[in-house]
Short mmCIF file of C-alpha atoms in Angstrom, two decimals:
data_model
loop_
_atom_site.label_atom_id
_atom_site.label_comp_id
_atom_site.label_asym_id
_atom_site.label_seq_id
_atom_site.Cartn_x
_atom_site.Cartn_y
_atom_site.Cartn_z
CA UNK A 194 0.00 0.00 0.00
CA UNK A 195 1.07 3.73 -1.09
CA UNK A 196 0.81 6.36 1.79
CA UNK A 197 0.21 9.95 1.41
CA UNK A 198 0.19 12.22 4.57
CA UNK A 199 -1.83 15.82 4.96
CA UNK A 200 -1.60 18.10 7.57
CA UNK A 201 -4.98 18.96 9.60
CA UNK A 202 -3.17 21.93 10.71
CA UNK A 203 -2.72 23.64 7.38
CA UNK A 204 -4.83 24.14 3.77
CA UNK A 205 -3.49 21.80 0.93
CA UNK A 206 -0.56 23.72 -0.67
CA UNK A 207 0.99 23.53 -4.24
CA UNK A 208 3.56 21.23 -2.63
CA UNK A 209 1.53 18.65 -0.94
CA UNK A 210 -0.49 18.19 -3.97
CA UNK A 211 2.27 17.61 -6.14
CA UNK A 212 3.77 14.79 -3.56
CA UNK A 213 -0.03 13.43 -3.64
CA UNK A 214 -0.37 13.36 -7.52
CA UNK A 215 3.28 11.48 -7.43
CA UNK A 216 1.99 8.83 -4.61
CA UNK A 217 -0.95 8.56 -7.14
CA UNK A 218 0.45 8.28 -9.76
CA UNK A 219 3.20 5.65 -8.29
CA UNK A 220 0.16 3.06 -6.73
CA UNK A 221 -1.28 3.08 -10.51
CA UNK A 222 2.00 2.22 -11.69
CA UNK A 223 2.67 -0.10 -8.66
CA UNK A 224 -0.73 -1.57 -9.39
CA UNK A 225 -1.24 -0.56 -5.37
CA UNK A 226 -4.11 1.04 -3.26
CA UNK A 227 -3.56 4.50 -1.87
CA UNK A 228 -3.69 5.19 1.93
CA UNK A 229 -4.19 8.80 2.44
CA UNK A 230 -3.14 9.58 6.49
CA UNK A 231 -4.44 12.37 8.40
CA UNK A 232 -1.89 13.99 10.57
CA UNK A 233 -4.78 15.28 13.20
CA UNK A 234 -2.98 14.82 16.35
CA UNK A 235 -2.08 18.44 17.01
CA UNK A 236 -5.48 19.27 18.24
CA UNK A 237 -4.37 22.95 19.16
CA UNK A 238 -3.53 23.68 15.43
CA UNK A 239 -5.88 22.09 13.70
CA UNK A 240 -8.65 23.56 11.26
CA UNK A 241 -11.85 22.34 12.04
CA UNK A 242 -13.29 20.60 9.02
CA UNK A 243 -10.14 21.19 7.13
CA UNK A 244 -9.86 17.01 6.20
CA UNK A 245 -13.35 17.70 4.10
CA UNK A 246 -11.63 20.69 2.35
CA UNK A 247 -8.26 18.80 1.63
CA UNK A 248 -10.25 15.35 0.70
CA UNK A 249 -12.80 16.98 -1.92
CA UNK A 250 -9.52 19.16 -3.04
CA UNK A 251 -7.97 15.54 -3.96
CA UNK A 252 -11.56 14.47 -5.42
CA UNK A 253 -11.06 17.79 -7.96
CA UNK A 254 -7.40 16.02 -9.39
CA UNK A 255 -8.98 12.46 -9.30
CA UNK A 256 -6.71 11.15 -6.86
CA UNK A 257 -8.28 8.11 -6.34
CA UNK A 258 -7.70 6.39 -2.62
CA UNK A 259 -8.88 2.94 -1.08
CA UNK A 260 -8.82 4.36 2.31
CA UNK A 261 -8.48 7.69 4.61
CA UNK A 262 -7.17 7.15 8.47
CA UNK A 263 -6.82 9.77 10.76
CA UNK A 264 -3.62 9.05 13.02
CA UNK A 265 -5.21 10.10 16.01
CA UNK A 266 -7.28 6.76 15.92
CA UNK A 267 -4.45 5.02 16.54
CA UNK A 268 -3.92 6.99 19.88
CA UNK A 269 -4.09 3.66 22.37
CA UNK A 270 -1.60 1.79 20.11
CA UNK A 271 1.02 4.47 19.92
CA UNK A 272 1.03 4.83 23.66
CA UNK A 273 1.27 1.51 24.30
CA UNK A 274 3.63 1.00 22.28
CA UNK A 275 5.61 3.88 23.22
CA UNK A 276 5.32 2.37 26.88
CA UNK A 277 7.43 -0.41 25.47
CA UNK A 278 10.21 1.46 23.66
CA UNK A 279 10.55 2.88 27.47
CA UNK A 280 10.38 -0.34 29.23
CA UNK A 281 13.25 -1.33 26.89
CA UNK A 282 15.17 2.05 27.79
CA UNK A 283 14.71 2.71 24.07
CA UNK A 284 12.74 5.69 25.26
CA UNK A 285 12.82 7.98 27.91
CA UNK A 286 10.88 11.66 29.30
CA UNK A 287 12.28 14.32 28.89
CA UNK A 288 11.08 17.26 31.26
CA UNK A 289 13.02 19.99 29.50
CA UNK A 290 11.32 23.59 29.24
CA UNK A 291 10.70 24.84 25.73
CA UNK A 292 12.93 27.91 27.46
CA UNK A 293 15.56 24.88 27.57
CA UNK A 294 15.31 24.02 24.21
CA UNK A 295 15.24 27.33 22.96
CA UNK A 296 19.38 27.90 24.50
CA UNK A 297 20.57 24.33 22.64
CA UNK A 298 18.54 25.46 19.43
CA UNK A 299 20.61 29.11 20.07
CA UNK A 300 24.22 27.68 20.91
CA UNK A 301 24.08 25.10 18.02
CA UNK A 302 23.12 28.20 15.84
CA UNK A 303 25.96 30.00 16.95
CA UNK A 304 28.51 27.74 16.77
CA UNK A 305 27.44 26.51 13.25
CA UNK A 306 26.66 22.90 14.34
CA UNK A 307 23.71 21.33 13.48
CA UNK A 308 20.52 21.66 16.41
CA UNK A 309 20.03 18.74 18.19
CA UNK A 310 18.72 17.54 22.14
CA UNK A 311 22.13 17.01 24.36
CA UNK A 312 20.08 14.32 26.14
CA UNK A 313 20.63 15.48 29.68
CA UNK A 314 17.24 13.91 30.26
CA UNK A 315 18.34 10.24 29.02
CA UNK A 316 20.45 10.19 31.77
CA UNK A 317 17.75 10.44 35.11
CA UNK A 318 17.44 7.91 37.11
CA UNK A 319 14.29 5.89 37.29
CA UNK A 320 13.68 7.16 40.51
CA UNK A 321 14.10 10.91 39.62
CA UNK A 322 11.69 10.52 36.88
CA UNK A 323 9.48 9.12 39.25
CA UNK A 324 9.82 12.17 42.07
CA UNK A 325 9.48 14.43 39.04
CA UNK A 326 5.84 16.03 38.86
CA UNK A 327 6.46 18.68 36.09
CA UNK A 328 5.21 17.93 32.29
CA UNK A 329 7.51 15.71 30.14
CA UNK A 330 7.67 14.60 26.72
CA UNK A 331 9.08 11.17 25.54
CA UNK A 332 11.58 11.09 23.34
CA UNK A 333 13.10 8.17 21.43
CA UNK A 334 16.82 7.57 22.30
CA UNK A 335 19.43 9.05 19.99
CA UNK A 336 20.80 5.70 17.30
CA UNK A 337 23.90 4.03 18.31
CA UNK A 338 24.82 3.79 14.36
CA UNK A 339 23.82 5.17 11.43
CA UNK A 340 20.53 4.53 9.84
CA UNK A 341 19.63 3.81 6.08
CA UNK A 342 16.78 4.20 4.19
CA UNK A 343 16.28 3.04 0.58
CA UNK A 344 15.47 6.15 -1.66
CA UNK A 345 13.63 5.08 -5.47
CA UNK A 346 15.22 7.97 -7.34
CA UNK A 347 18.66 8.58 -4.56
CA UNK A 348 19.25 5.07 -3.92
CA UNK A 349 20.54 4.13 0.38
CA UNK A 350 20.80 7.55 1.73
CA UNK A 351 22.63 7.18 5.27
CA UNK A 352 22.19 9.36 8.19
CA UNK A 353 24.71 9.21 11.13
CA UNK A 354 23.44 9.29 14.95
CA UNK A 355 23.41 12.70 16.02
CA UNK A 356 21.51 13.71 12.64
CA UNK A 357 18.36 11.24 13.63
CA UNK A 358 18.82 13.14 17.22
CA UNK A 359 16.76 11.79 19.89
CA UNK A 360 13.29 13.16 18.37
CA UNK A 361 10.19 13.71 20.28
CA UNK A 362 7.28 11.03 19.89
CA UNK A 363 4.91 12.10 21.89
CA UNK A 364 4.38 15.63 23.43
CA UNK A 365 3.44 17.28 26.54
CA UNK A 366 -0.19 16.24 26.22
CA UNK A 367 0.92 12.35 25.43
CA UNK A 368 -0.35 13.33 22.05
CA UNK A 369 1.78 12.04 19.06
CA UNK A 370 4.34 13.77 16.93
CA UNK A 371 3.77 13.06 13.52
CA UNK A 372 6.97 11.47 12.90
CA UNK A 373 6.37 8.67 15.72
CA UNK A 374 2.66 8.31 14.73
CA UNK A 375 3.76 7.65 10.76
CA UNK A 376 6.39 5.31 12.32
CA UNK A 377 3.77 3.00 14.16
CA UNK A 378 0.60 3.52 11.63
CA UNK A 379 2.66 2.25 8.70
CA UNK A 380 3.69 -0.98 10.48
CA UNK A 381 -0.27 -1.04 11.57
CA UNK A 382 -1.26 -0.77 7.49
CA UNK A 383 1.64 -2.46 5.86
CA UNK A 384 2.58 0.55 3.93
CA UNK A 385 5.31 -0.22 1.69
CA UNK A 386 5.95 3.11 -0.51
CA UNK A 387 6.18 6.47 0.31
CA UNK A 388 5.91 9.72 -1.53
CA UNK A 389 7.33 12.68 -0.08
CA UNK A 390 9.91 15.60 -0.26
CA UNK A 391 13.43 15.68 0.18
CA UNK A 392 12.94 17.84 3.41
CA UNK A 393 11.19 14.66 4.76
CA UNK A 394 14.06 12.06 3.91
CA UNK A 395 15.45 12.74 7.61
CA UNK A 396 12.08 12.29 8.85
CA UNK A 397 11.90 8.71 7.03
CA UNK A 398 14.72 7.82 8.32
CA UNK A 399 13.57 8.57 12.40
CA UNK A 400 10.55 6.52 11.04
CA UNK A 401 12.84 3.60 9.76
CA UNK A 402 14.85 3.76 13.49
CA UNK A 403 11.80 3.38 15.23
CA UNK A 404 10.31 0.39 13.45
CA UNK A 405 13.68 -1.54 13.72
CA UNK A 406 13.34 -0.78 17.93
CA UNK A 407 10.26 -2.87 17.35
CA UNK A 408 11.96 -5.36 15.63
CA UNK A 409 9.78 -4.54 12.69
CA UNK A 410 11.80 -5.21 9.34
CA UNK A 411 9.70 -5.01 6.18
CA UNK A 412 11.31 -2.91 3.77
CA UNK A 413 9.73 0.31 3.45
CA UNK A 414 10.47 2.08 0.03
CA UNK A 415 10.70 6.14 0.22
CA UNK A 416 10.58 8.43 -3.20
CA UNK A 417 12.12 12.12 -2.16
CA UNK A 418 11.08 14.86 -4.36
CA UNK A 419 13.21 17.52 -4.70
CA UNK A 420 10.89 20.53 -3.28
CA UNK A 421 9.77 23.36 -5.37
CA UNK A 422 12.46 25.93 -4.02
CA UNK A 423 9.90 29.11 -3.73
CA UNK A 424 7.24 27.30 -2.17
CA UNK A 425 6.40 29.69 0.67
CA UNK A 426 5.59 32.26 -1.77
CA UNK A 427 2.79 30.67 -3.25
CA UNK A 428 -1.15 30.42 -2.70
CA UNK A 429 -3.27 27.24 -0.88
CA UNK A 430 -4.59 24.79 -3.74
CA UNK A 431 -8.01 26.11 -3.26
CA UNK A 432 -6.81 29.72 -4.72
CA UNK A 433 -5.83 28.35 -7.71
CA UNK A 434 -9.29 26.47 -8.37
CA UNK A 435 -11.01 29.94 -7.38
CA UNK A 436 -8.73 31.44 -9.92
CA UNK A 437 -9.82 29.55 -12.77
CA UNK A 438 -6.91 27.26 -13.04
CA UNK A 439 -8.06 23.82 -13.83
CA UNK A 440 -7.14 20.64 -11.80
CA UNK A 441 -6.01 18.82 -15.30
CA UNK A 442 -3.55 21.83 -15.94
CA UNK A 443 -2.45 22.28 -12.38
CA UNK A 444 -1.49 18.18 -12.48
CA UNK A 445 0.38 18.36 -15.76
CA UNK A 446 2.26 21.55 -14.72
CA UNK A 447 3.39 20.31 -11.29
CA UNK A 448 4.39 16.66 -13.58
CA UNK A 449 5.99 18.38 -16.23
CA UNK A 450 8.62 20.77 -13.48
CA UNK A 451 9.05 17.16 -11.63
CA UNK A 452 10.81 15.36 -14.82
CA UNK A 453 13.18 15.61 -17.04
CA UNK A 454 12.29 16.66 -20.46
CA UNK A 455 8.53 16.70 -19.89
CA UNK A 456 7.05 19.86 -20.47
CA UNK A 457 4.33 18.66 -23.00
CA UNK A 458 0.56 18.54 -22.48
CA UNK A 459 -0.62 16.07 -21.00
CA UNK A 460 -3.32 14.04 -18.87
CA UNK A 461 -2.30 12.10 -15.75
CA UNK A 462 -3.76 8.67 -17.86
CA UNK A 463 -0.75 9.39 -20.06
CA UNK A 464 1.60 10.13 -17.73
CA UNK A 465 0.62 7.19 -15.42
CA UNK A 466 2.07 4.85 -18.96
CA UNK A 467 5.18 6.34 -19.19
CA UNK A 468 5.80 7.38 -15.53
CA UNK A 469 9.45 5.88 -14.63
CA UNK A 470 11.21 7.23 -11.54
CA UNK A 471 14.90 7.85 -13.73
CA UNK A 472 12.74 10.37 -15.15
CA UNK A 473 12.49 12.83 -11.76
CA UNK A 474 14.73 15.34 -11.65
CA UNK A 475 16.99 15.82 -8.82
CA UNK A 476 17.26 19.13 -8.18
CA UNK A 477 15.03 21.97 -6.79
CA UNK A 478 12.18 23.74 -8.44
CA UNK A 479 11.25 26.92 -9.52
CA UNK A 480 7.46 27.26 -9.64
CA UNK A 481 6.71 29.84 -12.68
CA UNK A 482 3.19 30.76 -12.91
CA UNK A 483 3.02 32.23 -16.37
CA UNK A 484 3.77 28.38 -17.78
CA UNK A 485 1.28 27.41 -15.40
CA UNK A 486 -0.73 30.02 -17.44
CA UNK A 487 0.42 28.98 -20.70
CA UNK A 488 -0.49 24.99 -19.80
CA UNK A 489 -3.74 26.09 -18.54
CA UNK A 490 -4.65 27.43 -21.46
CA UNK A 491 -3.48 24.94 -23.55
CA UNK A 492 -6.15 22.49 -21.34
CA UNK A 493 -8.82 25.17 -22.08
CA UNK A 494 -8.23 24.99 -26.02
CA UNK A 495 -8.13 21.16 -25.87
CA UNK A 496 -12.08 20.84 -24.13
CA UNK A 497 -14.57 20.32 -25.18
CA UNK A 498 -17.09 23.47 -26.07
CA UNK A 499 -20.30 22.18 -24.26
CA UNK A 500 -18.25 21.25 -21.28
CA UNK A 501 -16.79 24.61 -21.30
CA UNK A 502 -19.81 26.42 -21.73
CA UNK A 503 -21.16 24.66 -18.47
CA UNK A 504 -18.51 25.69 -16.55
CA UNK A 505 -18.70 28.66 -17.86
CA UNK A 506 -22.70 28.46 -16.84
CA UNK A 507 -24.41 27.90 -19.91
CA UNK A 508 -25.06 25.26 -21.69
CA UNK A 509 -24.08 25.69 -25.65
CA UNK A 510 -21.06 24.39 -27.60
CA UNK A 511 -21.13 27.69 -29.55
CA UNK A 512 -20.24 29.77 -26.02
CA UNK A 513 -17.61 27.46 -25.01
CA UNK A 514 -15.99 28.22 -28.69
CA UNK A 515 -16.69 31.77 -28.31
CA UNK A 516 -14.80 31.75 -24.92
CA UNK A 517 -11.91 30.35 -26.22
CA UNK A 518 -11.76 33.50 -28.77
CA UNK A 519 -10.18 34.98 -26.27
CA UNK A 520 -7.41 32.91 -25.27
CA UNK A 521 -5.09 35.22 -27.13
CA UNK A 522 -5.75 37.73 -24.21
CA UNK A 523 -6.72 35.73 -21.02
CA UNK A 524 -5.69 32.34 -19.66
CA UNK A 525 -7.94 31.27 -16.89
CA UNK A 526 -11.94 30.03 -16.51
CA UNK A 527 -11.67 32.88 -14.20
CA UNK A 528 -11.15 35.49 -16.63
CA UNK A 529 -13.02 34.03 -19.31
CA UNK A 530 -16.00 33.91 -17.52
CA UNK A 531 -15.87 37.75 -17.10
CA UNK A 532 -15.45 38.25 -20.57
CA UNK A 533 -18.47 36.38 -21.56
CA UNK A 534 -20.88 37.39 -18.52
CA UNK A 535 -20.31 41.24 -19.88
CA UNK A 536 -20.88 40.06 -23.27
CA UNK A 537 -24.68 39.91 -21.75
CA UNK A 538 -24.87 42.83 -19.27
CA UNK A 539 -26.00 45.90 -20.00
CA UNK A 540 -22.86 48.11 -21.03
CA UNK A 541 -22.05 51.53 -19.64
CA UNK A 542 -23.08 54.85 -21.90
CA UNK A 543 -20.46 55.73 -24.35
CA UNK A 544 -20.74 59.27 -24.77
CA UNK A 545 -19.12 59.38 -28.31
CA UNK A 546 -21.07 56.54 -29.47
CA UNK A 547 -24.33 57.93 -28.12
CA UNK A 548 -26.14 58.90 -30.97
CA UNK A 549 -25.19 55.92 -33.26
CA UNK A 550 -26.03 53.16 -30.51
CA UNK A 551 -29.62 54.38 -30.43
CA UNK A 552 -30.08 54.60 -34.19
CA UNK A 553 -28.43 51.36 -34.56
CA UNK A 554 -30.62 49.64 -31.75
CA UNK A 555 -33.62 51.30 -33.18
CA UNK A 556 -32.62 49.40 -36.60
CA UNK A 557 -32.04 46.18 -34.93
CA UNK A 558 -35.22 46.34 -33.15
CA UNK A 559 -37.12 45.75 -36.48
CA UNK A 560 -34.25 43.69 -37.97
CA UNK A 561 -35.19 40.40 -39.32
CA UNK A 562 -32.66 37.25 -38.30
CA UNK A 563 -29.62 36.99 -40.12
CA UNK A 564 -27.07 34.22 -40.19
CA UNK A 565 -24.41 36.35 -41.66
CA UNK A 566 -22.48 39.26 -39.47
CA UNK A 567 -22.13 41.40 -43.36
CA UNK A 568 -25.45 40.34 -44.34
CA UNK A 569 -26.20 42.21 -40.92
CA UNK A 570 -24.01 45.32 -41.78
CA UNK A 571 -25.42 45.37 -44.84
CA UNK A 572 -28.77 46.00 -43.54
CA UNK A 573 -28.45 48.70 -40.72
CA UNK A 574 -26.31 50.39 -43.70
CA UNK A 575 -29.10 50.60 -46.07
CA UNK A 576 -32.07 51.40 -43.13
CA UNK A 577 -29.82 53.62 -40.81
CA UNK A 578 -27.35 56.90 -41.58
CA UNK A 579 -24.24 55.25 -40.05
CA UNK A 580 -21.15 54.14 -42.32
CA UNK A 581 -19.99 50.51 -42.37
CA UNK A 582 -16.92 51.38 -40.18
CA UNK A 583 -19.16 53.14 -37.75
CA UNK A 584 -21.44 50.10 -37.73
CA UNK A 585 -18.98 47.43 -36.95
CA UNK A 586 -17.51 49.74 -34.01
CA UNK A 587 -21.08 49.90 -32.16
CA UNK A 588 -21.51 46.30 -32.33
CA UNK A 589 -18.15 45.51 -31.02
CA UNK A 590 -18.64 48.23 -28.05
CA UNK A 591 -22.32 46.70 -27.58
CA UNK A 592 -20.87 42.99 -27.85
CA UNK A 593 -17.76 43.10 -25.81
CA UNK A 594 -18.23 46.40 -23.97
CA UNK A 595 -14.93 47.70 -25.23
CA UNK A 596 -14.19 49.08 -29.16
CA UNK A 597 -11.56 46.50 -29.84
CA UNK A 598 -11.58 42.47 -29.31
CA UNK A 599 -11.82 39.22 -31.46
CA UNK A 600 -12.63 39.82 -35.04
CA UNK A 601 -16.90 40.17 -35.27
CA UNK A 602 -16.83 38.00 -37.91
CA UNK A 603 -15.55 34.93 -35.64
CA UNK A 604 -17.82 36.03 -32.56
CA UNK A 605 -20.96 36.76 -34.75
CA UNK A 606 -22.13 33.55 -35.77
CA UNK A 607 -21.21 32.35 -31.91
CA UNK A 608 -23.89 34.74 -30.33
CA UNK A 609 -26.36 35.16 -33.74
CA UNK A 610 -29.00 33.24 -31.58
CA UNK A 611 -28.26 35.60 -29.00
CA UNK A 612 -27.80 38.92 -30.43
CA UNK A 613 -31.07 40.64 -29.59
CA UNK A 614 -30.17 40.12 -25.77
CA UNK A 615 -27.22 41.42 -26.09
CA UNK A 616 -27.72 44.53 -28.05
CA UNK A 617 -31.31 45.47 -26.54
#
């Protein structure tokens, strides 16, 4: 089984949806179910209802799962079993203030060494720990040897002893730490691969530590992205749907930065055929949202017009094809929807087109049908005063609210059906 893990405490972001379209796509290619895992048991931070957000998110890129758990269900097995990892002295408490912590994390800053707990606390005695009333955490005991994990696209990455650190598994409120809580819960579901990013691959490792404490050896494959290196500047997942990016071109983009040479339109079907894990690059990302734009668009021009139209909110193949007359100046369902609902509003007054607006709509009031935009012209020629180039300016302000646009020729026979709406 594939697992993917979300944070309750935070909105999907750009980043975790790429790792989740990777551990999709991989359990398709593995021919394995996908486990997506909660990480709920920071109750202080967490959004309420946030897990519906994030899972109907997923739903929007077709990330198909067999099963959701919430680690925070699995609260009575990771005490216990942390109770045994302390019976063994593979565990300990730890009843250093964050005040504590804070002066190691300073001092290791300032002498340019890496931060890390100088286990003062592994060294009580039983009975000091048991005379000791103030809050504690538990924390795993620091590796006598270095630890290896088995990375797809890296190969064995190694970490030495004072890099896995003696982490904190469960906190002051004998709540988990999601590191500990991924540790036990993928023994408990037999996960066997992985997806994450490389900022994680130390994390995996702490995982791998405290399975072998538990004598637990099935080989646990990890794929590290490389992370997209200007994350932090960009928006929640859930801005981008708002902003009239679709999921299909979101996917392909955040595919097509992950791998070499792949910056081609495509679906996640196709991608799921070819997908080989040489392919990832292995170095860090630049997110560029103007080829987001570009792909985007590309995935507009490529559906199909009724489908279009109706999320555009009509329901006619010729307004989907209208809307994608103006790809040459917008690139989002966003912004094409704005262009076609002021096709149909009432426009503002145009003071130097006053006088020829309300001969022309005077004309076009008594106008017969016509399937032809110069058949049109033609007409409101011979039955008004205005000149031809006066003509064709009125109907493009009265069309697209603006005296320049797409060529009325292309758009005409789009809104024919519609025309005495629009110009009423």
């Amino acid at each position: 089984m594939v697992r993917f893990r979300v944070s309750a405490t935070k909105h999907l972001d750009i980043e975790t949806l790429r790792i989740g379209i990777f551990n999709y796509i991989l359990s398709k290619k593995l021919d394995k179910p996908l486990l997506i895992s909660i990480d709920d048991t920071d109750k202080q931070n967490n959004i309420e209802n946030i897990e519906k957000e994030i899972l109907e998110l997923l739903n929007l890129f077709s990330i198909d799962h067999e099963r959701v758990v919430y680690q925070s269900e699995n609260l009575k097995y990771h005490q216990k079993i942390i109770m045994q990892l302390m019976a063994k002295k593979e565990a300990y408490s730890c009843f250093c203030s964050e005040e504590k912590l804070n002066e190691l994390k300073e001092e290791a800053k300032k002498a340019n060494k890496p931060i890390r707990y100088d286990g003062f606390c592994s060294t009580l005695s039983d009975e000091t720990v048991l005379n000791c009333n103030a809050p504690f955490t538990v924390r795993i005991k620091e590796p006598d040897s270095k630890v290896t994990i088995n990375d797809l696209l890296k190969g064995e990455i190694s970490y030495q002893p004072y890099e896995i650190d003696s982490y904190i598994a469960l906190a002051h409120d004998k709540m988990p730490k999601k590191v500990y809580a991924s540790a036990i819960d993928d023994m408990l579901y037999n996960i066997s691969t992985v997806v994450s990013n490389d900022g994680e691959s130390i994390n995996a490792a702490r995982e791998t530590y405290t399975r072998a404490l538990l004598s637990y050896d099935t080989k646990i494959d990890y794929l590290h992205l490389p992370e997209i290196s200007n994350n932090k500047s960009l928006n929640n997942v859930k801005w981008f749907i708002d902003e009239g990016y679709l999921p299909s071109a979101i996917a392909n983009y955040l595919v097509s930065i992950s791998l070499k040479d792949e910056n081609k339109v495509f679906s996640l079907e196709d991608i799921i055929k070819s997908f080989d894990v040489k392919n990832i690059i292995n170095n860090n990302i630049v997110f560029d949202i103007d080829e987001l734009k570009k792909i985007n668009k590309k995935h507009i021009e490529l559906m199909d017009n009724l489908r279009l139209s109706k999320i555009l909110s009509y329901a006619d193949a010729d307004i989907g094809n209208l809307a994608k007359l103006f790809l040459t100046e917008v690139s989002t369902i966003k912004e094409l929807k704005e262009k076609i609902t002021l096709i149909f509003q009432t426009k503002e007054e145009n003071s130097t087109l006053k006088d020829g607006i309300l001969e022309l709509k005077s004309c076009m009031n008594k106008a017969p049908f016509f399937n032809n935009f110069n058949e049109l012209k033609k007409y409101i020629e011979n039955n008004t005063s205005l000149k031809e180039n006066e003509i064709e300016k009125i109907i493009t302000y009265l069309v697209l609210g603006n005296e320049n646009g797409p060529d009325m020729n292309n758009i005409y026979p789009l809104i024919k059906n519609y025309i005495g709406e629009i110009i009423k």
